[in-house]
């Protein structure tokens, strides 16, 4: 994994955290995360690092519609 990829994943996690108001039960639309981070909501730029965060157990997906993922922080 490159530094750019890790930085993008961290920016996504930080935006999800902030948009969820630190509440792990709050769902956040990927479009809002994309707008906040400036990371395009595309498979390559957005979904790949999002999947990485999910595999680490840091987030969970609540549902999908195309690439409009609804994500929430995982309960700790």
Rosetta silent file (secondary structure, phi, psi, omega in degrees, C-alpha in Angstrom):
SEQUENCE: XXXXXXXXXXXXXXXXXXXXXXXXXXXXXXXXXXXXXXXXXXXXXXXXXXXXXXXXXXXXXXXXXXXXXXXXXXXX
SCORE:     score description
SCORE:     0.000 S_00000001
   1 L     0.000  138.973 -179.401    0.000    0.000    0.000 S_00000001
   2 L   -88.976  164.129  178.727    1.264    3.433   -0.837 S_00000001
   3 H   -61.516  -40.268  179.449    1.344    6.438    1.442 S_00000001
   4 H   -60.110  -39.663  179.150   -1.257    8.185   -0.740 S_00000001
   5 H   -65.637  -45.696  178.733   -3.662    5.278   -0.344 S_00000001
   6 H   -63.687  -39.285  178.781   -3.257    5.240    3.438 S_00000001
   7 H   -64.817  -39.931  178.907   -3.696    9.004    3.610 S_00000001
   8 H   -65.570  -42.966  178.115   -6.897    8.760    1.548 S_00000001
   9 H   -62.430  -41.744  179.059   -8.243    5.994    3.823 S_00000001
  10 H   -64.671  -42.171  178.504   -7.427    8.083    6.900 S_00000001
  11 H   -62.157  -39.814  177.531   -9.169   11.159    5.416 S_00000001
  12 H   -63.860  -45.621 -179.883  -12.253    9.046    4.701 S_00000001
  13 H   -62.093  -42.898  179.529  -12.294    7.642    8.240 S_00000001
  14 H   -62.749  -42.895  179.856  -11.862   11.098    9.749 S_00000001
  15 H   -66.524  -41.440  177.677  -14.714   12.518    7.644 S_00000001
  16 H   -60.638  -45.052  179.643  -17.016    9.598    8.529 S_00000001
  17 H   -58.838  -48.959 -178.402  -16.204   10.110   12.192 S_00000001
  18 H   -66.235  -44.874 -178.366  -16.920   13.849   12.038 S_00000001
  19 H   -67.864  -28.926  178.573  -20.097   13.553    9.953 S_00000001
  20 L   -80.174   -3.516 -179.540  -21.458   10.851   12.252 S_00000001
  21 L    64.033   30.441  178.563  -21.026   13.195   15.190 S_00000001
  22 L    66.432   10.873  179.748  -18.838   10.560   16.865 S_00000001
  23 L   -98.052  114.751 -176.324  -21.915    8.313   17.208 S_00000001
  24 L   -65.869  -12.169  179.380  -21.188    4.802   15.860 S_00000001
  25 L   -92.180   -3.768 -177.357  -24.893    4.213   15.170 S_00000001
  26 L   -88.288  124.753  176.740  -25.189    7.174   12.780 S_00000001
  27 E   -82.449  147.003 -178.721  -25.137    6.355    9.070 S_00000001
  28 E  -130.578  130.348  177.604  -23.293    8.705    6.724 S_00000001
  29 E   -74.957  139.045 -179.172  -23.808    8.956    2.971 S_00000001
  30 H   -61.793  -30.338  178.601  -20.688    8.523    0.893 S_00000001
  31 H   -61.212  -37.950  178.116  -21.607   11.611   -1.156 S_00000001
  32 H   -69.340  -39.949  178.505  -21.240   13.727    1.991 S_00000001
  33 H   -64.704  -43.722  179.526  -17.916   12.068    2.836 S_00000001
  34 H   -60.508  -45.245  179.893  -16.726   12.610   -0.726 S_00000001
  35 H   -63.419  -38.571 -178.260  -17.712   16.290   -0.640 S_00000001
  36 H   -71.046  -36.953 -175.880  -15.963   16.827    2.679 S_00000001
  37 H   -92.051  -20.222 -174.729  -12.706   15.117    1.679 S_00000001
  38 L    79.141    6.860  177.835  -12.566   16.112   -1.972 S_00000001
  39 L   -87.012  123.536 -178.694  -12.042   12.441   -2.854 S_00000001
  40 L   -58.149  141.939 -179.848  -14.172   11.547   -5.895 S_00000001
  41 L   -83.776   65.550  179.060  -16.995    9.105   -5.153 S_00000001
  42 L  -121.692  162.836 -179.229  -15.701    6.547   -7.661 S_00000001
  43 H   -56.634  -47.435 -175.423  -14.760    2.901   -7.288 S_00000001
  44 H   -70.762  -45.589 -173.506  -11.041    3.492   -7.607 S_00000001
  45 H   -83.223  -31.501 -170.916  -10.683    6.647   -5.534 S_00000001
  46 H  -113.026  -51.744 -172.869  -13.355    6.126   -2.874 S_00000001
  47 H   -67.911  -36.809 -179.076  -14.660    2.588   -2.643 S_00000001
  48 H   -61.995  -51.382  177.161  -11.289    0.867   -2.505 S_00000001
  49 H   -67.377  -28.726  176.961  -10.008    2.671    0.636 S_00000001
  50 H   -65.144  -42.552  177.118  -13.507    2.399    2.109 S_00000001
  51 H   -61.787  -39.078  177.567  -13.379   -1.381    1.647 S_00000001
  52 H   -59.953  -45.698  178.563   -9.957   -1.373    3.338 S_00000001
  53 H   -63.593  -36.056  177.809  -11.417    0.415    6.393 S_00000001
  54 H   -66.745  -43.062  178.957  -14.260   -2.103    6.462 S_00000001
  55 H   -63.042  -31.154  176.953  -11.815   -5.035    6.340 S_00000001
  56 L   -76.208  -10.916 -179.497   -9.960   -3.523    9.302 S_00000001
  57 L    83.102   16.749 -178.107  -13.263   -3.454   11.186 S_00000001
  58 L   -86.084  -25.514  177.124  -13.264    0.337   11.555 S_00000001
  59 E  -137.182  167.199  171.699  -16.530    0.898    9.677 S_00000001
  60 E  -136.428  152.015  177.439  -19.485   -1.152    8.525 S_00000001
  61 E   -94.540  141.291 -179.279  -21.774   -0.676    5.579 S_00000001
  62 E  -101.410  -17.915  179.907  -25.474   -0.344    6.220 S_00000001
  63 E   173.103  165.067 -179.817  -26.599   -0.647    2.603 S_00000001
  64 L  -138.408  148.611  170.211  -25.620    0.089   -0.958 S_00000001
  65 L  -143.367  100.134 -173.556  -27.082    1.666   -4.034 S_00000001
  66 L    63.059 -126.742  176.146  -24.510    1.679   -6.798 S_00000001
  67 L  -103.340   14.372  175.560  -21.494    3.397   -5.305 S_00000001
  68 L   -87.918   76.001 -179.017  -23.588    5.432   -2.900 S_00000001
  69 L   -75.265  140.652  170.550  -22.603    3.476    0.156 S_00000001
  70 E  -100.330  120.700 -176.194  -24.161    4.287    3.475 S_00000001
  71 E  -121.648  155.043  176.545  -21.458    3.795    6.065 S_00000001
  72 E  -142.258  151.687  175.654  -21.327    3.994    9.797 S_00000001
  73 E   -65.450  143.338  178.289  -18.555    3.752   12.310 S_00000001
  74 L   -74.261  138.764  175.949  -18.258    0.320   13.808 S_00000001
  75 L   -59.949  132.766 -179.283  -19.324    0.024   17.444 S_00000001
  76 L   -99.525    0.000    0.000  -16.229   -0.139   19.621 S_00000001
